[in-house]
């Protein structure tokens, strides 16, 4: 259960952990306002730094746009995109948008808003605000808001001004830490990002490869 708590918080932030630069009460923790904002958002884009590769920094970007969603995995100038909409999952390279593959997910419609509201509600119900303080990492000072799950999990949100940069989740029972680094967060998503691709369906030729990529993106 404790591991599920930390994973739920991480997934919630990955899907929609973003807040505007205005509208927060001075006495209210930024993270509380963040989660309230997330609950009512219809468009969200969250980019996370995941590592480095020969072709440059690797990033993952998650998009929510109404009832459609998308995922980008970028390695320098190489980018793979997976789009989920209308019961189908599409995969293609934006640099070659006229070739794509698809699978039928069996989902008629994804109620993204309901999923986010449920996740945020659960997150707020099992986490408790502890304190705020400044902490310096790699020579840079961040404002940290610390939460706990009432048991063994400690969650630390690192803010640079009004921008969330890091979520650090520590589980005392396993003595493990999971860090999520945020590069860019936005509340607007271009419709083209979550649109179904048009062109040549090459699924029959690379079905095994594409299904594997889509499966990795959905995990």
CSV table of C-alpha atoms in Angstrom, one decimal:
chain,number,residue,atom,x,y,z
A,1,UNK,CA,0.0,0.0,0.0
A,2,UNK,CA,2.8,2.5,0.9
A,3,UNK,CA,4.4,1.9,-2.5
A,4,UNK,CA,1.1,2.4,-4.2
A,5,UNK,CA,0.7,5.8,-2.4
A,6,UNK,CA,4.1,7.1,-3.7
A,7,UNK,CA,3.3,5.8,-7.3
A,8,UNK,CA,-0.1,7.4,-7.3
A,9,UNK,CA,1.4,10.8,-6.4
A,10,UNK,CA,4.1,10.4,-9.0
A,11,UNK,CA,1.6,9.5,-11.7
A,12,UNK,CA,-0.7,12.4,-10.8
A,13,UNK,CA,2.2,14.9,-11.0
A,14,UNK,CA,3.4,13.3,-14.3
A,15,UNK,CA,0.0,13.7,-15.9
A,16,UNK,CA,-0.8,17.1,-14.6
A,17,UNK,CA,1.5,18.7,-12.1
A,18,UNK,CA,1.5,22.3,-13.1
A,19,UNK,CA,0.2,25.6,-11.7
A,20,UNK,CA,-0.1,29.2,-12.9
A,21,UNK,CA,2.2,31.9,-11.7
A,22,UNK,CA,-0.7,33.9,-10.2
A,23,UNK,CA,-3.7,33.2,-8.1
A,24,UNK,CA,-2.1,31.6,-5.0
A,25,UNK,CA,-2.9,32.8,-1.5
A,26,UNK,CA,0.2,33.7,0.4
A,27,UNK,CA,-0.8,31.4,3.3
A,28,UNK,CA,-1.6,28.4,1.2
A,29,UNK,CA,1.1,25.9,0.2
A,30,UNK,CA,1.8,26.0,-3.5
A,31,UNK,CA,1.3,22.3,-3.9
A,32,UNK,CA,-2.3,22.5,-2.5
A,33,UNK,CA,-3.1,25.2,-5.1
A,34,UNK,CA,-1.3,23.2,-7.8
A,35,UNK,CA,-3.6,20.2,-7.2
A,36,UNK,CA,-6.7,22.3,-7.1
A,37,UNK,CA,-5.7,23.8,-10.4
A,38,UNK,CA,-5.0,20.4,-11.9
A,39,UNK,CA,-8.5,19.2,-11.0
A,40,UNK,CA,-10.1,21.8,-13.3
A,41,UNK,CA,-7.6,21.7,-16.2
A,42,UNK,CA,-8.7,20.5,-19.7
A,43,UNK,CA,-5.3,21.0,-21.3
A,44,UNK,CA,-1.9,20.1,-19.8
A,45,UNK,CA,1.6,19.5,-21.1
A,46,UNK,CA,4.4,18.3,-18.8
A,47,UNK,CA,7.9,17.7,-20.0
A,48,UNK,CA,10.4,15.8,-17.8
A,49,UNK,CA,14.1,15.3,-18.2
A,50,UNK,CA,14.8,11.6,-18.1
A,51,UNK,CA,18.5,11.4,-19.0
A,52,UNK,CA,21.1,11.9,-21.7
A,53,UNK,CA,22.0,10.1,-24.9
A,54,UNK,CA,24.4,10.3,-27.8
A,55,UNK,CA,21.9,12.5,-29.7
A,56,UNK,CA,21.3,14.8,-26.7
A,57,UNK,CA,19.1,15.1,-23.6
A,58,UNK,CA,16.2,12.6,-23.4
A,59,UNK,CA,12.8,13.9,-22.4
A,60,UNK,CA,9.3,12.6,-21.9
A,61,UNK,CA,6.3,14.8,-22.5
A,62,UNK,CA,2.8,13.9,-21.5
A,63,UNK,CA,-0.2,15.8,-23.0
A,64,UNK,CA,-3.8,16.0,-22.0
A,65,UNK,CA,-6.2,17.7,-24.4
A,66,UNK,CA,-9.9,17.2,-23.6
A,67,UNK,CA,-10.5,13.5,-24.0
A,68,UNK,CA,-7.4,12.8,-26.0
A,69,UNK,CA,-3.8,12.3,-24.8
A,70,UNK,CA,-0.4,12.0,-26.2
A,71,UNK,CA,3.1,11.0,-25.2
A,72,UNK,CA,6.4,12.1,-26.8
A,73,UNK,CA,9.8,10.4,-26.2
A,74,UNK,CA,12.6,12.6,-27.5
A,75,UNK,CA,16.3,11.9,-27.9
A,76,UNK,CA,17.8,15.1,-29.3
A,77,UNK,CA,16.2,15.6,-32.6
A,78,UNK,CA,14.7,12.1,-32.8
A,79,UNK,CA,11.1,12.1,-31.4
A,80,UNK,CA,8.5,9.3,-31.2
A,81,UNK,CA,4.9,10.2,-30.5
A,82,UNK,CA,2.0,8.1,-29.3
A,83,UNK,CA,-1.5,9.5,-29.5
A,84,UNK,CA,-4.5,8.0,-27.7
A,85,UNK,CA,-7.9,9.1,-29.0
A,86,UNK,CA,-11.3,7.6,-30.1
A,87,UNK,CA,-10.4,4.1,-28.9
A,88,UNK,CA,-7.2,3.9,-30.9
A,89,UNK,CA,-3.5,4.4,-30.2
A,90,UNK,CA,-1.3,5.8,-33.0
A,91,UNK,CA,2.4,5.9,-33.2
A,92,UNK,CA,4.6,7.9,-35.5
A,93,UNK,CA,7.7,10.0,-35.9
A,94,UNK,CA,6.7,13.7,-36.2
A,95,UNK,CA,9.6,14.2,-38.6
A,96,UNK,CA,7.8,11.7,-40.9
A,97,UNK,CA,4.2,12.4,-40.1
A,98,UNK,CA,2.8,10.7,-43.2
A,99,UNK,CA,3.7,7.2,-42.0
A,100,UNK,CA,2.0,5.8,-38.9
A,101,UNK,CA,0.9,2.6,-37.2
A,102,UNK,CA,-2.1,2.0,-35.0
A,103,UNK,CA,-3.8,-0.5,-32.7
A,104,UNK,CA,-7.4,-0.7,-31.4
A,105,UNK,CA,-7.2,-0.2,-27.6
A,106,UNK,CA,-10.8,-1.3,-27.0
A,107,UNK,CA,-11.4,2.0,-25.2
A,108,UNK,CA,-14.4,3.9,-26.7
A,109,UNK,CA,-13.7,7.1,-24.9
A,110,UNK,CA,-11.2,8.2,-22.3
A,111,UNK,CA,-12.7,10.4,-19.6
A,112,UNK,CA,-9.5,12.2,-18.8
A,113,UNK,CA,-11.1,14.8,-16.5
A,114,UNK,CA,-12.7,12.2,-14.4
A,115,UNK,CA,-9.4,10.3,-14.1
A,116,UNK,CA,-7.5,13.4,-13.0
A,117,UNK,CA,-10.1,14.5,-10.5
A,118,UNK,CA,-10.1,11.0,-8.9
A,119,UNK,CA,-6.3,10.9,-8.8
A,120,UNK,CA,-6.0,14.4,-7.3
A,121,UNK,CA,-8.8,13.6,-4.7
A,122,UNK,CA,-7.0,10.4,-3.7
A,123,UNK,CA,-3.6,12.2,-3.5
A,124,UNK,CA,-5.0,15.0,-1.3
A,125,UNK,CA,-6.8,12.5,0.9
A,126,UNK,CA,-3.6,10.5,1.8
A,127,UNK,CA,-1.0,13.2,2.0
A,128,UNK,CA,-0.4,15.7,4.8
A,129,UNK,CA,1.5,19.0,4.7
A,130,UNK,CA,4.4,19.2,7.1
A,131,UNK,CA,6.5,22.3,6.4
A,132,UNK,CA,8.2,24.7,3.9
A,133,UNK,CA,11.9,25.6,3.8
A,134,UNK,CA,14.7,26.4,1.5
A,135,UNK,CA,17.2,23.8,0.3
A,136,UNK,CA,20.2,24.1,-1.9
A,137,UNK,CA,20.9,21.5,-4.6
A,138,UNK,CA,23.8,21.6,-7.0
A,139,UNK,CA,24.4,25.2,-6.0
A,140,UNK,CA,20.8,26.4,-6.6
A,141,UNK,CA,18.4,27.2,-3.8
A,142,UNK,CA,14.8,26.0,-4.0
A,143,UNK,CA,11.8,26.5,-1.9
A,144,UNK,CA,10.7,23.1,-0.7
A,145,UNK,CA,7.2,22.0,0.5
A,146,UNK,CA,7.3,18.7,2.4
A,147,UNK,CA,4.4,16.2,2.7
A,148,UNK,CA,4.0,12.8,4.2
A,149,UNK,CA,1.5,9.9,3.9
A,150,UNK,CA,1.1,9.4,7.6
A,151,UNK,CA,3.4,6.4,7.5
A,152,UNK,CA,6.7,5.9,5.8
A,153,UNK,CA,6.5,8.1,2.6
A,154,UNK,CA,7.9,11.6,2.5
A,155,UNK,CA,7.3,13.8,-0.6
A,156,UNK,CA,9.3,16.9,-1.3
A,157,UNK,CA,8.3,19.4,-3.9
A,158,UNK,CA,11.1,21.7,-5.1
A,159,UNK,CA,10.1,25.1,-6.5
A,160,UNK,CA,12.2,27.6,-8.4
A,161,UNK,CA,10.0,30.7,-7.8
A,162,UNK,CA,6.6,29.6,-9.0
A,163,UNK,CA,7.8,26.7,-11.1
A,164,UNK,CA,7.9,23.1,-9.9
A,165,UNK,CA,11.3,21.6,-10.8
A,166,UNK,CA,11.5,18.4,-8.8
A,167,UNK,CA,9.4,15.9,-6.9
A,168,UNK,CA,11.4,13.7,-4.6
A,169,UNK,CA,9.6,10.7,-3.0
A,170,UNK,CA,11.3,8.8,-0.2
A,171,UNK,CA,10.0,5.6,1.2
A,172,UNK,CA,11.6,4.8,4.6
A,173,UNK,CA,10.4,1.2,4.5
A,174,UNK,CA,12.5,0.4,1.5
A,175,UNK,CA,15.0,3.3,2.0
A,176,UNK,CA,14.5,4.2,-1.6
A,177,UNK,CA,14.1,7.6,-3.3
A,178,UNK,CA,12.3,8.3,-6.6
A,179,UNK,CA,13.0,11.7,-8.3
A,180,UNK,CA,11.0,13.3,-11.1
A,181,UNK,CA,12.6,16.3,-12.8
A,182,UNK,CA,10.3,18.8,-14.5
A,183,UNK,CA,11.7,20.8,-17.5
A,184,UNK,CA,8.6,22.5,-18.8
A,185,UNK,CA,5.0,22.8,-17.7
A,186,UNK,CA,2.1,24.4,-19.6
A,187,UNK,CA,-1.7,24.6,-19.6
A,188,UNK,CA,-2.2,24.8,-23.3
A,189,UNK,CA,-1.9,22.0,-25.9
A,190,UNK,CA,-2.0,22.5,-29.7
A,191,UNK,CA,-4.8,20.4,-31.2
A,192,UNK,CA,-2.3,19.0,-33.7
A,193,UNK,CA,-0.4,17.2,-31.0
A,194,UNK,CA,-3.3,15.0,-30.1
A,195,UNK,CA,-4.8,14.7,-33.6
A,196,UNK,CA,-5.0,11.4,-35.4
A,197,UNK,CA,-2.2,11.2,-38.0
A,198,UNK,CA,-3.0,11.1,-41.7
A,199,UNK,CA,-1.1,9.4,-44.4
A,200,UNK,CA,0.0,5.8,-44.9
A,201,UNK,CA,-0.9,3.2,-42.3
A,202,UNK,CA,2.2,0.9,-42.1
A,203,UNK,CA,0.9,-1.2,-39.2
A,204,UNK,CA,1.0,-4.5,-41.2
A,205,UNK,CA,4.7,-4.0,-41.9
A,206,UNK,CA,6.0,-3.0,-38.4
A,207,UNK,CA,3.2,-4.2,-36.2
A,208,UNK,CA,5.4,-6.1,-33.7
A,209,UNK,CA,7.8,-3.2,-33.2
A,210,UNK,CA,5.1,-0.5,-32.9
A,211,UNK,CA,3.0,-2.5,-30.5
A,212,UNK,CA,6.1,-2.8,-28.3
A,213,UNK,CA,6.7,0.9,-28.4
A,214,UNK,CA,3.1,1.7,-27.6
A,215,UNK,CA,3.1,-0.8,-24.7
A,216,UNK,CA,6.2,0.9,-23.2
A,217,UNK,CA,4.5,4.3,-23.4
A,218,UNK,CA,1.4,3.2,-21.7
A,219,UNK,CA,3.1,1.5,-18.8
